[in-house]
Amino acid sequence: KVAEGDLLKIEKLEGAVGDSVEFPEVLLVGGDDVKVGTPLVDKARVKAQ
C-alpha cells in the first residue's frame, strides 16, 4: 500500500530525483470506495515526484 508522502525506490525509471512522473496504469484504488480494475481502473492515474 502506498500513501501520500511515502518514498519509493523504483529501478529503471528515467528522470532525476524530484522530477514528476505519472503512472497511467492502476490496478487497484483503495480508501472508502475501493475500486479493482479489470485489469485496470478506468481513468485512474498516479502522479508522483
Coordinates of C-alpha atoms in Angstrom, one line a residue:
K1 CA 0.0 0.0 0.0
V2 CA 1.3 3.4 -0.9
A3 CA 0.2 6.6 0.7
E4 CA 0.9 10.3 0.0
G5 CA 4.3 11.3 1.3
D6 CA 5.7 7.7 1.0
L7 CA 9.2 7.4 -0.6
L8 CA 9.5 4.6 -3.1
K9 CA 12.7 3.3 -4.7
I10 CA 11.9 2.1 -8.2
E11 CA 14.6 0.6 -10.6
K12 CA 14.9 1.7 -14.2
L13 CA 12.7 4.7 -14.1
E14 CA 14.1 7.5 -16.2
G15 CA 14.5 11.0 -14.8
A16 CA 16.2 12.8 -12.0
V17 CA 15.3 13.0 -8.3
G18 CA 12.5 15.5 -7.9
D19 CA 11.1 15.1 -11.5
S20 CA 7.4 14.5 -11.9
V21 CA 6.3 11.1 -13.2
E22 CA 2.9 9.7 -14.0
F23 CA 1.8 6.0 -13.8
P24 CA -1.2 5.7 -16.1
E25 CA -1.9 2.0 -15.4
V26 CA -3.5 1.5 -12.0
L27 CA -4.7 -1.9 -10.9
L28 CA -6.4 -1.0 -7.6
V29 CA -7.6 2.2 -5.8
G30 CA -8.1 1.9 -2.0
G31 CA -9.9 4.1 0.5
D32 CA -13.5 4.2 1.5
D33 CA -14.6 3.3 -2.1
V34 CA -12.3 0.5 -3.2
K35 CA -12.0 0.0 -7.0
V36 CA -10.5 -3.1 -8.5
G37 CA -9.5 -2.9 -12.2
T38 CA -10.4 -5.5 -14.8
P39 CA -7.5 -5.4 -15.3
L40 CA -7.1 -1.6 -14.9
V41 CA -9.1 1.0 -13.1
D42 CA -10.8 3.3 -15.7
K43 CA -9.4 6.9 -15.7
A44 CA -7.2 6.3 -12.7
R45 CA -3.6 7.7 -12.7
V46 CA -0.9 8.1 -10.1
K47 CA 1.2 11.3 -10.2
A48 CA 4.4 11.4 -8.2
Q49 CA 7.5 13.4 -7.7

